[in-house]
Short mmCIF file of C-alpha atoms in Angstrom, two decimals:
data_model
loop_
_atom_site.label_atom_id
_atom_site.label_comp_id
_atom_site.label_asym_id
_atom_site.label_seq_id
_atom_site.Cartn_x
_atom_site.Cartn_y
_atom_site.Cartn_z
CA UNK S 1 -52.83 -105.44 161.22
CA UNK S 2 -49.14 -106.06 161.79
CA UNK S 3 -46.84 -103.40 160.37
CA UNK S 4 -43.37 -104.55 159.35
CA UNK S 5 -42.26 -102.00 156.77
CA UNK S 6 -42.74 -98.24 156.61
CA UNK S 7 -42.30 -95.84 153.72
CA UNK S 8 -41.38 -92.22 154.47
CA UNK S 9 -41.88 -89.54 151.81
CA UNK S 10 -39.51 -86.60 152.33
CA UNK S 11 -36.00 -86.77 153.75
CA UNK S 12 -35.97 -83.37 155.42
CA UNK S 13 -35.89 -82.55 159.12
CA UNK S 14 -39.09 -84.43 159.91
CA UNK S 15 -38.64 -87.30 157.46
CA UNK S 16 -35.14 -88.26 158.60
CA UNK S 17 -36.28 -88.08 162.23
CA UNK S 18 -39.23 -90.39 161.51
CA UNK S 19 -36.93 -92.82 159.68
CA UNK S 20 -34.56 -92.71 162.69
CA UNK S 21 -37.15 -93.67 165.32
CA UNK S 22 -38.89 -96.24 163.12
CA UNK S 23 -35.64 -98.06 162.33
CA UNK S 24 -34.62 -98.09 166.00
CA UNK S 25 -38.03 -99.58 166.84
CA UNK S 26 -37.36 -102.48 164.46
CA UNK S 27 -39.29 -101.44 161.36
CA UNK S 28 -37.81 -101.72 157.87
CA UNK S 29 -37.81 -98.21 156.42
CA UNK S 30 -37.82 -97.00 152.81
CA UNK S 31 -36.98 -93.28 152.72
CA UNK S 32 -37.87 -91.35 149.57
CA UNK S 33 -37.01 -87.89 148.29
CA UNK S 34 -36.75 -86.19 144.90
CA UNK S 35 -33.09 -85.24 145.65
CA UNK S 36 -30.20 -87.70 146.08
CA UNK S 37 -28.35 -84.99 147.99
CA UNK S 38 -31.25 -84.77 150.44
CA UNK S 39 -31.23 -88.55 150.90
CA UNK S 40 -27.47 -88.63 151.48
CA UNK S 41 -27.72 -85.76 153.97
CA UNK S 42 -30.58 -87.53 155.76
CA UNK S 43 -28.60 -90.76 156.21
CA UNK S 44 -25.62 -88.77 157.51
CA UNK S 45 -27.84 -86.93 159.97
CA UNK S 46 -29.51 -90.11 161.22
CA UNK S 47 -26.10 -91.75 161.67
CA UNK S 48 -24.79 -88.71 163.54
CA UNK S 49 -27.87 -88.52 165.79
CA UNK S 50 -27.72 -92.23 166.59
CA UNK S 51 -24.00 -91.90 167.35
CA UNK S 52 -24.91 -89.20 169.84
CA UNK S 53 -27.38 -91.61 171.46
CA UNK S 54 -24.63 -94.24 171.68
CA UNK S 55 -22.29 -91.74 173.36
CA UNK S 56 -24.98 -91.02 175.95
CA UNK S 57 -25.54 -94.77 176.37
CA UNK S 58 -29.18 -94.37 175.32
CA UNK S 59 -28.67 -97.14 172.74
CA UNK S 60 -25.92 -99.68 172.07
CA UNK S 61 -23.53 -99.64 169.13
CA UNK S 62 -25.12 -102.88 167.89
CA UNK S 63 -28.61 -101.34 168.05
CA UNK S 64 -27.36 -98.36 166.03
CA UNK S 65 -25.76 -100.56 163.36
CA UNK S 66 -28.86 -102.75 163.09
CA UNK S 67 -31.13 -99.70 162.79
CA UNK S 68 -28.98 -98.06 160.12
CA UNK S 69 -29.11 -101.35 158.19
CA UNK S 70 -32.92 -101.19 158.17
CA UNK S 71 -33.03 -97.85 156.32
CA UNK S 72 -33.06 -97.94 152.52
CA UNK S 73 -33.29 -94.86 150.31
CA UNK S 74 -34.88 -94.34 146.92
CA UNK S 75 -35.62 -91.58 144.43
CA UNK S 76 -38.53 -93.61 143.04
CA UNK S 77 -41.83 -93.01 144.82
CA UNK S 78 -43.35 -96.31 143.54
CA UNK S 79 -40.72 -98.19 145.58
CA UNK S 80 -42.76 -97.33 148.68
CA UNK S 81 -45.72 -99.26 147.30
CA UNK S 82 -44.73 -102.55 148.93
CA UNK S 83 -44.58 -101.11 152.45
CA UNK S 84 -47.33 -101.67 155.01
CA UNK S 85 -47.67 -98.03 156.01
CA UNK S 86 -46.62 -94.78 154.32
CA UNK S 87 -45.92 -91.56 156.19
CA UNK S 88 -45.93 -88.47 153.96
CA UNK S 89 -43.59 -85.84 155.44
CA UNK S 90 -43.19 -83.46 152.52
CA UNK S 91 -43.56 -79.68 152.37
CA UNK S 92 -46.62 -78.24 154.13
CA UNK S 93 -48.42 -77.46 150.86
CA UNK S 94 -51.63 -79.26 150.11
CA UNK S 95 -51.19 -79.45 146.34
CA UNK S 96 -47.82 -81.19 146.78
CA UNK S 97 -49.32 -83.72 149.18
CA UNK S 98 -52.15 -84.49 146.73
CA UNK S 99 -49.61 -85.08 143.94
CA UNK S 100 -47.62 -87.46 146.15
CA UNK S 101 -50.66 -89.54 147.08
CA UNK S 102 -51.91 -89.54 143.47
CA UNK S 103 -48.53 -90.90 142.33
CA UNK S 104 -48.44 -93.53 145.09
CA UNK S 105 -51.94 -94.97 144.72
CA UNK S 106 -51.38 -97.22 141.66
CA UNK S 107 -48.47 -98.97 143.40
CA UNK S 108 -49.89 -99.60 146.87
CA UNK S 109 -50.85 -102.96 148.32
CA UNK S 110 -54.57 -103.24 149.20
CA UNK S 111 -53.83 -103.24 152.94
CA UNK S 112 -51.33 -100.34 152.98
CA UNK S 113 -52.23 -97.53 155.37
CA UNK S 114 -51.62 -93.95 154.20
CA UNK S 115 -50.76 -91.24 156.72
CA UNK S 116 -49.63 -87.63 156.63
CA UNK S 117 -47.32 -85.81 159.01
CA UNK S 118 -49.13 -82.58 158.18
CA UNK S 119 -49.23 -80.07 161.01
CA UNK S 120 -52.44 -78.34 159.95
CA UNK S 121 -54.07 -79.55 156.69
CA UNK S 122 -57.42 -81.36 156.73
CA UNK S 123 -56.96 -85.13 156.94
CA UNK S 124 -60.50 -85.68 155.64
CA UNK S 125 -59.75 -83.61 152.54
CA UNK S 126 -56.43 -85.37 151.87
CA UNK S 127 -58.06 -88.78 152.36
CA UNK S 128 -61.00 -88.00 150.09
CA UNK S 129 -58.71 -87.87 147.05
CA UNK S 130 -57.42 -91.42 147.66
CA UNK S 131 -58.94 -94.88 147.15
CA UNK S 132 -58.71 -95.69 150.89
CA UNK S 133 -60.11 -92.89 153.10
CA UNK S 134 -60.89 -95.47 155.79
CA UNK S 135 -57.17 -96.40 155.91
CA UNK S 136 -55.91 -92.82 155.99
CA UNK S 137 -55.08 -90.67 159.02
CA UNK S 138 -52.87 -87.93 160.39
CA UNK S 139 -49.62 -89.08 162.01
CA UNK S 140 -48.11 -85.84 163.29
CA UNK S 141 -44.70 -86.09 164.95
CA UNK S 142 -43.12 -83.24 166.89
CA UNK S 143 -39.72 -81.78 166.01
CA UNK S 144 -37.05 -83.03 166.75
CA UNK S 145 -38.64 -86.45 166.30
CA UNK S 146 -36.09 -88.57 168.23
CA UNK S 147 -36.43 -86.37 171.34
CA UNK S 148 -40.07 -85.33 171.44
CA UNK S 149 -42.42 -87.79 173.12
CA UNK S 150 -45.73 -86.71 171.59
CA UNK S 151 -47.44 -87.89 168.41
CA UNK S 152 -50.80 -86.43 167.37
CA UNK S 153 -53.11 -89.01 165.80
CA UNK S 154 -55.81 -87.34 163.72
CA UNK S 155 -58.78 -89.29 162.37
CA UNK S 156 -60.51 -88.06 159.24
CA UNK S 157 -64.27 -88.46 159.01
CA UNK S 158 -63.83 -91.85 157.27
CA UNK S 159 -60.86 -93.27 159.23
CA UNK S 160 -61.79 -96.68 160.63
CA UNK S 161 -61.02 -98.01 164.11
CA UNK S 162 -58.56 -100.65 162.86
CA UNK S 163 -56.40 -97.97 161.22
CA UNK S 164 -56.43 -95.86 164.37
CA UNK S 165 -55.49 -98.80 166.60
CA UNK S 166 -52.70 -99.87 164.23
CA UNK S 167 -51.16 -96.38 164.33
CA UNK S 168 -51.66 -96.19 168.09
CA UNK S 169 -49.74 -99.46 168.42
CA UNK S 170 -46.85 -97.99 166.43
CA UNK S 171 -46.74 -94.94 168.73
CA UNK S 172 -46.55 -97.25 171.77
CA UNK S 173 -43.78 -99.31 170.15
CA UNK S 174 -41.83 -96.07 169.63
CA UNK S 175 -42.18 -95.41 173.37
CA UNK S 176 -44.02 -92.18 172.63
CA UNK S 177 -47.38 -90.83 173.82
CA UNK S 178 -50.35 -90.36 171.50
CA UNK S 179 -52.72 -87.40 171.66
CA UNK S 180 -55.91 -88.09 169.72
CA UNK S 181 -57.15 -85.00 167.89
CA UNK S 182 -60.24 -84.26 165.85
CA UNK S 183 -59.79 -83.14 162.26
CA UNK S 184 -60.03 -79.36 162.69
CA UNK S 185 -57.47 -76.83 161.39
CA UNK S 186 -54.04 -77.23 163.06
CA UNK S 187 -55.34 -79.96 165.41
CA UNK S 188 -54.24 -79.48 169.08
CA UNK S 189 -50.56 -78.50 169.38
CA UNK S 190 -50.42 -75.97 166.56
CA UNK S 191 -53.93 -74.63 167.25
CA UNK S 192 -52.49 -73.38 170.57
CA UNK S 193 -48.80 -72.89 169.75
CA UNK S 194 -48.76 -71.06 166.41
CA UNK S 195 -51.25 -68.31 167.40
CA UNK S 196 -49.00 -67.67 170.42
CA UNK S 197 -46.03 -67.26 168.06
CA UNK S 198 -48.16 -65.03 165.81
CA UNK S 199 -49.08 -62.88 168.83
CA UNK S 200 -45.37 -62.57 169.68
CA UNK S 201 -44.86 -61.33 166.10
CA UNK S 202 -47.59 -58.72 166.65
CA UNK S 203 -45.94 -57.70 169.93
CA UNK S 204 -42.72 -57.11 167.98
CA UNK S 205 -44.55 -55.48 165.02
CA UNK S 206 -46.32 -52.99 167.30
CA UNK S 207 -43.11 -52.09 169.15
CA UNK S 208 -44.23 -53.39 172.53
CA UNK S 209 -40.87 -55.13 172.87
CA UNK S 210 -37.86 -56.15 170.82
CA UNK S 211 -36.90 -59.72 169.93
CA UNK S 212 -34.72 -60.24 173.00
CA UNK S 213 -37.19 -58.76 175.47
CA UNK S 214 -40.12 -60.79 174.10
CA UNK S 215 -38.20 -64.06 174.20
CA UNK S 216 -36.69 -63.37 177.62
CA UNK S 217 -40.11 -62.39 178.99
CA UNK S 218 -41.60 -65.74 178.00
CA UNK S 219 -38.58 -67.80 179.04
CA UNK S 220 -38.18 -66.17 182.45
CA UNK S 221 -41.76 -65.06 183.05
CA UNK S 222 -43.64 -68.13 181.80
CA UNK S 223 -40.86 -70.72 182.21
CA UNK S 224 -40.85 -71.60 178.50
CA UNK S 225 -37.65 -73.43 177.49
CA UNK S 226 -37.43 -71.33 174.32
CA UNK S 227 -38.84 -67.90 173.51
CA UNK S 228 -41.64 -67.75 170.89
CA UNK S 229 -39.56 -65.92 168.27
CA UNK S 230 -36.59 -68.26 168.75
CA UNK S 231 -39.03 -71.16 168.46
CA UNK S 232 -40.51 -69.69 165.28
CA UNK S 233 -37.01 -69.61 163.76
CA UNK S 234 -36.54 -73.25 164.77
CA UNK S 235 -39.86 -74.34 163.23
CA UNK S 236 -39.41 -72.20 160.11
CA UNK S 237 -41.24 -68.92 159.56
CA UNK S 238 -42.72 -70.23 156.31
CA UNK S 239 -44.25 -73.16 158.19
CA UNK S 240 -45.61 -70.85 160.89
CA UNK S 241 -47.19 -68.62 158.25
CA UNK S 242 -48.66 -71.60 156.38
CA UNK S 243 -50.32 -72.86 159.57
CA UNK S 244 -51.68 -69.39 160.42
CA UNK S 245 -53.15 -69.18 156.92
CA UNK S 246 -54.80 -72.59 157.37
CA UNK S 247 -56.29 -71.41 160.69
CA UNK S 248 -57.42 -68.09 159.23
CA UNK S 249 -59.01 -69.65 156.16
CA UNK S 250 -60.39 -72.72 157.90
CA UNK S 251 -61.97 -71.01 160.91
CA UNK S 252 -62.79 -67.62 159.34
CA UNK S 253 -61.90 -65.78 162.54
CA UNK S 254 -59.88 -62.54 162.49
CA UNK S 255 -58.01 -63.58 165.62
CA UNK S 256 -56.03 -65.93 163.37
CA UNK S 257 -54.96 -63.19 160.93
CA UNK S 258 -51.23 -63.68 160.21
CA UNK S 259 -49.05 -60.83 161.44
CA UNK S 260 -47.86 -58.65 158.52
CA UNK S 261 -44.32 -58.74 159.93
CA UNK S 262 -44.30 -62.55 159.78
CA UNK S 263 -45.45 -62.34 156.16
CA UNK S 264 -42.71 -59.79 155.40
CA UNK S 265 -39.97 -62.00 156.85
CA UNK S 266 -41.16 -64.92 154.72
CA UNK S 267 -41.28 -62.69 151.62
CA UNK S 268 -37.67 -61.70 152.33
CA UNK S 269 -36.64 -65.35 152.50
CA UNK S 270 -35.71 -64.95 156.17
CA UNK S 271 -37.21 -68.25 157.26
CA UNK S 272 -35.22 -68.86 160.44
CA UNK S 273 -32.42 -71.28 161.20
CA UNK S 274 -32.62 -73.11 157.88
CA UNK S 275 -31.78 -69.92 155.95
CA UNK S 276 -29.46 -68.50 158.64
CA UNK S 277 -31.73 -65.48 159.17
CA UNK S 278 -35.12 -64.97 160.75
CA UNK S 279 -35.91 -63.16 163.95
CA UNK S 280 -32.28 -63.91 164.73
CA UNK S 281 -29.21 -63.76 162.49
CA UNK S 282 -27.35 -67.10 162.69
CA UNK S 283 -24.44 -66.26 160.39
CA UNK S 284 -22.04 -65.44 163.22
CA UNK S 285 -20.83 -67.41 166.22
CA UNK S 286 -23.73 -66.21 168.36
CA UNK S 287 -27.33 -65.63 167.12
CA UNK S 288 -28.13 -61.91 167.09
CA UNK S 289 -31.68 -60.42 167.09
CA UNK S 290 -32.61 -58.82 163.78
CA UNK S 291 -34.97 -56.36 165.52
#
């Protein structure tokens, strides 16, 4: 089916990035959040990021203005009901996602496709609570959305071929690359990435190295653009812990046991860049390791 309009639930880091790329690709976007402040901040961020693209001559000023004109915001979730496809990009908590879909269902058009940007939660389980499991799938963007070229497409057990091909067509229109993943905990990227971050936490927890030595070892020894602890701060330590818990519970393997130090940081509210403290302290001019 042809997709013309897209609803995005959640105006945070992922949601505003999804709205950004969809609007640039010519889709009409309705961006929803429970906070007007979050919506205002999202529009400002999208405008700023597009302005940066204009300055680098990646897009024209006219393309930016047209794209910004395609983004509408709303505090009312039912307003997304008239869109052709909805992308849920809310907090990585399953009960919240269920509540969002439950609230959306009475207002959707019969043909509307539902998707989730979840990084780890079962697509089959999310779909099973809706009236359209065949038109439900995982649409997992990487962060930051405007820069990262990969999108994971995850089919639930009931997802039909037409839904998959429609979402695949959107990925191509965004000039991104799709990786098709089966519906197992954390899919592909986070199944590999987050346990590596968790192992870096154990390496720190056990005193094998400090924050700087662990990150430098992986940047200079494995040619990673960012060390695993710096990356964890960028992702959000709460998100990393949530994904490790999904892996641990979903696969019942002790190798996915979350590091106690990661749990302790989350308990302290040191969640990384978004709270100004994590494995690094971001409150000064230069980030400083906290261990």
